[in-house]
């Protein structure tokens, strides 16, 4: 009927457009893909350099320094448990994926957030865009990515990156705008230059908020892990996805436990680091 | 610096009919005020604007400590913020060191703030992520002084305010009064020619407060600096100020020396302010003495030349001492070897009670 004609035309149009983009922009996507996968491989290589118990000890030490001794022991034991379940390699791939995506998100998001913190109109423009990114179901970002970058970690990274970026932008911008007026006046009255004002006054006051943004970005990235399994991200996400397809419930539950452990350990560690940063500023 | 110090009449800060009106329709409000003479309440009603400072004129001379007094909300902080252009006046002209500050470009303004005008804030504004020492060195840091040098100077300034042992603490570990003293040290360390102080001693206990008042006055005088000093406390203004301006609803109602303000208050508002003030060390012989001829008429058998003598600048406290030492009831006021007047017990009592000589 009429409707199907319209949808068919639309589908054909979408196919040609995507085809055209991937044909003409091949070099670009090849480049993006190699940067993403290169970073990912690098991080993964680093994480696999040390045996599992070394990573567990590092987590335990961080937990002890940042939170307390008990949390340190628990963090270490929880990671050892991932290895005992036989999922160490997958856990590390997932960690590498999350870390890479978060670093990229911060790399792009924090500067954008700083600009938005200063330029009110830019911030007002970003607001609805970020709202949209955060309301759409994250699956959406897999579609164009897989069309352009193909099956594999690069697609998973891009989708995770998009989802992890908004909190970094939002909370950085908020932090920059939150400098109390009395300190702006102090800077002015002391004759600071614009750059000194940024480095010596605005940034220190923004750090707690930026740290909270980093923590939230990380958590958003973890939220994408399982979803990204569909496009061949590797790691725990893919383990769950293929285990569910073959009805291997036990393995999928193990992988899910490993994800929960990893998420909790990183959440606690970064949250305490953030609290510590804000504790120093207050 | 030294040559300039001798010229004590040099005007460092000159405010001419300065207005500051807060609100979206400030310019329209200014127009209405200058053309139709609207009052503060009318402006609030008709334009929804708050008059912060209204038609204020004042001069601060080199080496002078100029106090601004007034009730809460009378516009003191607004006025002092206009002096270093933290806020722009709605109308009027402000000149600092001969330069109209509204005309300075960003670099010139920055330079003037970093080198010539220091400020101590009512809110103190210590940076929470810096130690006491780093806070005290902040002004010097803005001037680009090397770290070791600025820390040395800041340490000396902290010593002056009695916080030598607290250099490596953070502001949150200090009491309110101690924080105020760090704010003071920060301003002293930056060593500006003019220092703007917004209630710098309000959170201090009476003892340290007195000590810092004396120290501040002595320091300012010995270095030949100038200061604009805001306070709620008339005793404080009298103690450290060379001249005092009294503000009410954004208007400067009177400017004068402590003695002028106490003995000749311009209106009821000022009289209320000075009502509780002890005149003993404020009122001088020249304002309570009677002319010699008048004294001779009323007491023909008293020999003026046999009375104990005092200078016209002697205060009531000294005159009371002299009177109690003598067996007469009067003291002669002598200037350049001639008797210019006589202070009687009656005159002393009138002086203490705050009434004009008579
Ligand atoms: N940024 C501003 N916006 C609007 N109104 C203001 C602003 N700053 C001050 N005002 C108003 O200007 C008037 C004078 O305020 P100001 O802070 O100068 O008073 P103050 O004499 O310093 O009082 P205090 O002794 O309580 O510090 C007040 O009515 C206040 O509401
Ligand atoms: Mg004030």
XYZ file of C-alpha atoms in Angstrom, chain B residues 22 73 142 154 172 196-197 215 242 280 284 308 351:
13
model
C 20.686 47.848 41.247
C 22.125 47.932 54.276
C 48.795 37.555 41.338
C 53.332 36.147 53.678
C 38.321 25.400 57.625
C 39.947 48.893 51.066
C 38.659 47.103 54.156
C 48.637 47.874 65.076
C 41.306 60.235 60.620
C 36.310 62.186 77.347
C 39.042 69.036 72.819
C 46.759 76.119 85.121
C 31.396 68.593 76.954
